[in-house]
CSV table of C-alpha atoms in Angstrom, one decimal:
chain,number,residue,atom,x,y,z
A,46,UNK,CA,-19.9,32.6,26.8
A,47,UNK,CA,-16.6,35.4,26.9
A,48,UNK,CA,-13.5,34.8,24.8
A,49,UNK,CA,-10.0,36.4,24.8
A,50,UNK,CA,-7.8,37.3,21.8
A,51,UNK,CA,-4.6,38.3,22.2
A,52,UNK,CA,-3.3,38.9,18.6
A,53,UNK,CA,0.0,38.8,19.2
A,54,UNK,CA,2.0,35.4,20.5
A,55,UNK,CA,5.1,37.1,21.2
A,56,UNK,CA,6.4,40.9,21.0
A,57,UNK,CA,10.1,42.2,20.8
A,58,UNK,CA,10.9,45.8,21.7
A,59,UNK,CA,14.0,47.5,22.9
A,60,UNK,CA,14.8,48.5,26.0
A,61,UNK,CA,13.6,52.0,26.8
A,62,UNK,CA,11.1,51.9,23.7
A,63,UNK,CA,7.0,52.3,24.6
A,64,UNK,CA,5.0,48.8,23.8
A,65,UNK,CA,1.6,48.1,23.4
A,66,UNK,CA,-0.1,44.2,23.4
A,67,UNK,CA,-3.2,44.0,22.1
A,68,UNK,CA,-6.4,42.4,23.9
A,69,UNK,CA,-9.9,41.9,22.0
A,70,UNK,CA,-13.1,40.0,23.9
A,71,UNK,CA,-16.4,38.8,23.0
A,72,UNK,CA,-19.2,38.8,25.4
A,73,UNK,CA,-22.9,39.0,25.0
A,74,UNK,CA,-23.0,41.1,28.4
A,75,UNK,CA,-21.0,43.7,30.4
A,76,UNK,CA,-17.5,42.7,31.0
A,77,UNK,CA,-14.3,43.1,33.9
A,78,UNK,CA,-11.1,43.0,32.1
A,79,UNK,CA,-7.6,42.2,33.6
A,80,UNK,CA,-3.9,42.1,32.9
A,81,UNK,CA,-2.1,39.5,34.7
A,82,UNK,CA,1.7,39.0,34.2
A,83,UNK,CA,3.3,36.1,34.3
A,84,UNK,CA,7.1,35.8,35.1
A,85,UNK,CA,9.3,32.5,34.4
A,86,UNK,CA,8.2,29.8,36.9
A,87,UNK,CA,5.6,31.9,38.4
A,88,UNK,CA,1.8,32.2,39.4
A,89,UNK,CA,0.1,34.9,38.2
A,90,UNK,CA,0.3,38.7,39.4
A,91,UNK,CA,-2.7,41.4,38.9
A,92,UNK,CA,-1.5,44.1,36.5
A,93,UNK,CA,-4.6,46.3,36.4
A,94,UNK,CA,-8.2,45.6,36.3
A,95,UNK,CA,-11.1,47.7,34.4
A,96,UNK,CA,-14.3,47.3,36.7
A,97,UNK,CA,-16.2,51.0,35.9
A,98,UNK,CA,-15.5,54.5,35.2
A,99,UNK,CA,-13.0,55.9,33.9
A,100,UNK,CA,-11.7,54.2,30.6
A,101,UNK,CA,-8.0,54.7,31.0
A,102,UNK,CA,-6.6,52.3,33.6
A,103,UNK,CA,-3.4,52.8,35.6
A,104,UNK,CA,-0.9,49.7,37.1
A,105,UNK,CA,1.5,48.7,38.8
A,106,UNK,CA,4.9,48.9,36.8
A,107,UNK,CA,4.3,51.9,34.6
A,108,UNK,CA,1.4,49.7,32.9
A,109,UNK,CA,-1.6,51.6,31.8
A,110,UNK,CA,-4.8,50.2,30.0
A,111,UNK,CA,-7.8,51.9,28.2
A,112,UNK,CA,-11.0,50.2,27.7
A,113,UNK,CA,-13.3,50.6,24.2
A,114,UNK,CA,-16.3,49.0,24.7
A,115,UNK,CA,-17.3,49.6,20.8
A,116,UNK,CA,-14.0,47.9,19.7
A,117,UNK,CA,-14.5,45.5,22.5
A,118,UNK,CA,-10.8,46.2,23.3
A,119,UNK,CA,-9.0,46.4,26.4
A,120,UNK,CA,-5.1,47.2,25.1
A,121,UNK,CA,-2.0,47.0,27.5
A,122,UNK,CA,0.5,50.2,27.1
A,123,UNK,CA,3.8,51.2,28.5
A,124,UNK,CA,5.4,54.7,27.2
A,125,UNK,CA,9.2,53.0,28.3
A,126,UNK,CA,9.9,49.4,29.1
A,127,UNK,CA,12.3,47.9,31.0
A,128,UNK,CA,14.6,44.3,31.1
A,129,UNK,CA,12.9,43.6,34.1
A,130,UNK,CA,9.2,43.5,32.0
A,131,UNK,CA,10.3,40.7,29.9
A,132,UNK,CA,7.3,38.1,30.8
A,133,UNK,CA,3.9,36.8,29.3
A,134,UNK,CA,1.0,38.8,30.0
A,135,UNK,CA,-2.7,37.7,30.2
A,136,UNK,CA,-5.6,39.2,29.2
A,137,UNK,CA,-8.8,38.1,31.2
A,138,UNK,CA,-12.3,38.8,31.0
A,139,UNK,CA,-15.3,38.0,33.3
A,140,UNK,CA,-18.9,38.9,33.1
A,141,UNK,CA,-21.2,41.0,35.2
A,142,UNK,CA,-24.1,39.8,36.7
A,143,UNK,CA,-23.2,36.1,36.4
A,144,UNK,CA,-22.1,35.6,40.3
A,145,UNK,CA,-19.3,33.3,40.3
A,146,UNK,CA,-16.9,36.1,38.9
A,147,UNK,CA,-14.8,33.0,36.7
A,148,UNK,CA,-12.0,34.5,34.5
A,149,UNK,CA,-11.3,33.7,31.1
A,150,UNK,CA,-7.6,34.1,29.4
A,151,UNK,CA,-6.3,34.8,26.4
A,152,UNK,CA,-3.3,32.1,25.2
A,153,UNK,CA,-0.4,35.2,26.7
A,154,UNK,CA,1.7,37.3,24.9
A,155,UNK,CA,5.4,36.9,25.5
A,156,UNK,CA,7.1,40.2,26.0
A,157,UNK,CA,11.0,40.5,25.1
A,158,UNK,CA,12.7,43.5,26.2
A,159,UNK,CA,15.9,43.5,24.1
A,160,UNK,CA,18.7,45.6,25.9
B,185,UNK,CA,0.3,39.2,54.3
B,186,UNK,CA,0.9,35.7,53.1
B,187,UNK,CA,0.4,34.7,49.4
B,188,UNK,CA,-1.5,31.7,47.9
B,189,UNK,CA,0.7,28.8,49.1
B,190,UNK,CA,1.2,25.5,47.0
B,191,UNK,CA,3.0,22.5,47.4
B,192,UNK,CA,4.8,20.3,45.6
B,193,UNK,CA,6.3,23.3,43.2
B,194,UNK,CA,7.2,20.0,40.8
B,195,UNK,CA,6.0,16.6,40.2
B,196,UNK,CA,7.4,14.3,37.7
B,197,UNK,CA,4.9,10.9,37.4
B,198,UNK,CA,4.2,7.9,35.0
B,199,UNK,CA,1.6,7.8,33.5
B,200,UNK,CA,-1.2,6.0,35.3
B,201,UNK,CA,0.1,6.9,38.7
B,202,UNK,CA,-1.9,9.5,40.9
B,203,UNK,CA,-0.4,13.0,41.9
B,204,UNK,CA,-2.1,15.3,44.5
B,205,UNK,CA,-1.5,18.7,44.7
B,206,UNK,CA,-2.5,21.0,48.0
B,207,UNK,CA,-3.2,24.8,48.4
B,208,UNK,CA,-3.9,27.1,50.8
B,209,UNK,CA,-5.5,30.4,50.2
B,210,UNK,CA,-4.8,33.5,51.5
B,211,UNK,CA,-6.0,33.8,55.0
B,212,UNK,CA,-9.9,34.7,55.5
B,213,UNK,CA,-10.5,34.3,51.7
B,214,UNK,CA,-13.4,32.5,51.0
B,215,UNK,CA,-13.0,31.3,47.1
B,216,UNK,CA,-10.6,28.9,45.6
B,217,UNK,CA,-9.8,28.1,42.1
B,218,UNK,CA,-8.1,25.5,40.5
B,219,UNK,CA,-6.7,26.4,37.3
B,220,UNK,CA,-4.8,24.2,34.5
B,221,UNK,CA,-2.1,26.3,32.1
B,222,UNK,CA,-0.9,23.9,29.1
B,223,UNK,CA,2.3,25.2,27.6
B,224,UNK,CA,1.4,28.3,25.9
B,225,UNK,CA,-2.0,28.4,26.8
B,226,UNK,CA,-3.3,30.9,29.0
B,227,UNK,CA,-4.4,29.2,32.2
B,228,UNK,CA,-8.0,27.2,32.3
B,229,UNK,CA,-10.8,27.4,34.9
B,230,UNK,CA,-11.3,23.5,36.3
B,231,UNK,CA,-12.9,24.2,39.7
B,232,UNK,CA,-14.6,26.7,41.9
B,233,UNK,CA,-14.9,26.7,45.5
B,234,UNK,CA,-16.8,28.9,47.7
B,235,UNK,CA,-16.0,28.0,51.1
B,236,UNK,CA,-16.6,24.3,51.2
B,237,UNK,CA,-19.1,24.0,48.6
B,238,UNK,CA,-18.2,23.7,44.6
B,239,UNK,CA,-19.7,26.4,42.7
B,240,UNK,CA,-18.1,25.3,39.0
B,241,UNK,CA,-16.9,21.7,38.0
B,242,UNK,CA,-18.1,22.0,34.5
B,243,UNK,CA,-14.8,22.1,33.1
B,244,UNK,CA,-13.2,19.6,35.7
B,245,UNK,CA,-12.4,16.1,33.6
B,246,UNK,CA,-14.2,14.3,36.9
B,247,UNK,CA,-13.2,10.4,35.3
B,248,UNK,CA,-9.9,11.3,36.7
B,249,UNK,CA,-9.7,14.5,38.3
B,250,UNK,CA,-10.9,15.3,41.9
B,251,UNK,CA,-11.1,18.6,44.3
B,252,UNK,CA,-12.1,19.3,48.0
B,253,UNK,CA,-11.6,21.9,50.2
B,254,UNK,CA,-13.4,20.3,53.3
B,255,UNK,CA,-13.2,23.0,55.9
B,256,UNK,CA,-13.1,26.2,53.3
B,257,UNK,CA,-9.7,26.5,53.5
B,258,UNK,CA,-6.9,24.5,52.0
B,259,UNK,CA,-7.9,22.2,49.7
B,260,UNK,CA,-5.9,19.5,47.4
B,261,UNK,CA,-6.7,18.7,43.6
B,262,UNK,CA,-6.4,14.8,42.7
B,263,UNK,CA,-5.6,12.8,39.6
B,264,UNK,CA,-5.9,9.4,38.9
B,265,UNK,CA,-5.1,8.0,36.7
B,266,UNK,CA,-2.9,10.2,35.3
B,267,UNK,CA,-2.4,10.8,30.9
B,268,UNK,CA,0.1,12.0,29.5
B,269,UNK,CA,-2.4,15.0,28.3
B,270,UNK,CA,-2.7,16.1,31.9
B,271,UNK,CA,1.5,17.6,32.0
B,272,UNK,CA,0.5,21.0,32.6
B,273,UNK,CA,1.0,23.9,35.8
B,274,UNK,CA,-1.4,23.3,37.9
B,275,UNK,CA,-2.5,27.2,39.3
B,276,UNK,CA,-4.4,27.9,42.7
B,277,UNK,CA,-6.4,31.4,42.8
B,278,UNK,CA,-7.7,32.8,45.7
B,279,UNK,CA,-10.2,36.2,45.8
B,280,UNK,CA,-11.8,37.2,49.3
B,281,UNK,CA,-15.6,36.5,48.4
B,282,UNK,CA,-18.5,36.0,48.4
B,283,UNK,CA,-20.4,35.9,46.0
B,284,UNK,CA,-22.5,38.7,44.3
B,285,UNK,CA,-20.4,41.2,46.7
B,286,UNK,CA,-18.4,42.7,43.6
B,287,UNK,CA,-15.7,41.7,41.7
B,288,UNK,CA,-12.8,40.0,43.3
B,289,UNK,CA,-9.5,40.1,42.3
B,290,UNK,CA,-7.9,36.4,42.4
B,291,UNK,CA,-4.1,36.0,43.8
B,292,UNK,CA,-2.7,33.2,42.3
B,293,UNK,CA,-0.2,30.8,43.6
B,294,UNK,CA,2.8,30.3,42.4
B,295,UNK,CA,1.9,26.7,40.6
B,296,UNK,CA,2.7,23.2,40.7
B,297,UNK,CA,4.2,22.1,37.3
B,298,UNK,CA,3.6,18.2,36.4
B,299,UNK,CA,5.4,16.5,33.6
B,300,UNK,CA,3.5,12.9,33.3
B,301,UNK,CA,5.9,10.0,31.3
């Protein structure tokens, strides 16, 4: 079965500063990894996904992730953050091959952009 | 395009009562999920429809809890009796399907948060 660490709970960064939250998984197959971000009172909204290819994966928002399948990583990056980013972001993971596609999350990392 | 819909937003209860919740997926999408997000948790799998038919219950607690979606569209989650364990948001997911077609990416709803007394 796939698990999710997110290894930080919560992350402070100025406003205008570049941020990175961190996202390590454990799977005995080939993944699909996700960002989701969570704003206050909210569902969920699809950052970026990681199906194939290319490594480096672009968002929406400025977001950016790059996938390292030996460091079974999948980190979250933005070179300038904004107030408006401050929200909890999941990490999510879901195996290849095993045909119902279910997700599973990380326990968030709370994102405060100080102005 | 319309969102994943989901009534009530909130629902305060005693606990022991019962508390449905209702969602409707996005139009022509034919998987549903039911999630449940405890306070700083990330959110949990409990059931997985594809069209009418349950593909994952494994994690659904089924002494109490209860799913359908009998014409593979909207579909309401049930629980009775409620705990006071079960205060959580409770998150609807919908991805376009089906199965073994690729990865689908899952819109989520905007949740129903519970508080149980």
């Amino acid at each position: 079965a796939q698990s999710v660490t997110q290894l930080d709970s919560q992350v402070p960064v100025f406003e205008e500063a570049p941020v990175e939250l961190r996202c390590n998984y454990s799977s005995s197959v080939s993944v699909y990894l996700f960002w989701y971000v969570q704003y206050p009172n909210q569902g969920l909204q699809l950052l970026l996904k990681y199906l194939s290819g290319s490594t480096l994966v672009k968002g929406i928002n400025g977001f950016e992730a790059e996938f390292n399948k030996s460091q079974t990583s999948f980190h979250l990056r933005k070179p300038s953050v904004h107030i408006s980013d401050t929200a909890e972001y999941f990490c999510a993971v879901s195996e290849t091959g095993a045909g119902s596609y279910q997700l599973t999350f990380g326990k968030g990392t709370k994102l405060s952009v100080i102005p | 395009e319309a969102g994943v819909a989901q009534s009530p937003r909130y629902k305060i209860i005693e606990k022991r009562q019962s508390v449905a919740f209702w969602c409707n997926p996005i139009s022509g999408h034919a998987t549903l999920y039911w999630y449940q997000q405890i306070l700083g948790q990330g959110p949990k799998l409990l059931i997985q429809f594809q069209n009418n038919g349950v593909v994952d219950d494994s994690q659904l607690p089924k002494d109490r809890f209860s799913a359908e979606r009998l014409k593979g569209v909207d579909s309401t989650l049930k629980i009775q009796p409620a705990k006071l364990e079960d205060s959580a948001v409770y998150l609807c997911a919908s991805s376009l399907g089906p199965l073994g077609t690729g990865v689908e990416t899952q819109y989520f709803g905007p949740g129903t948060r519970l508080l149980v007394l």
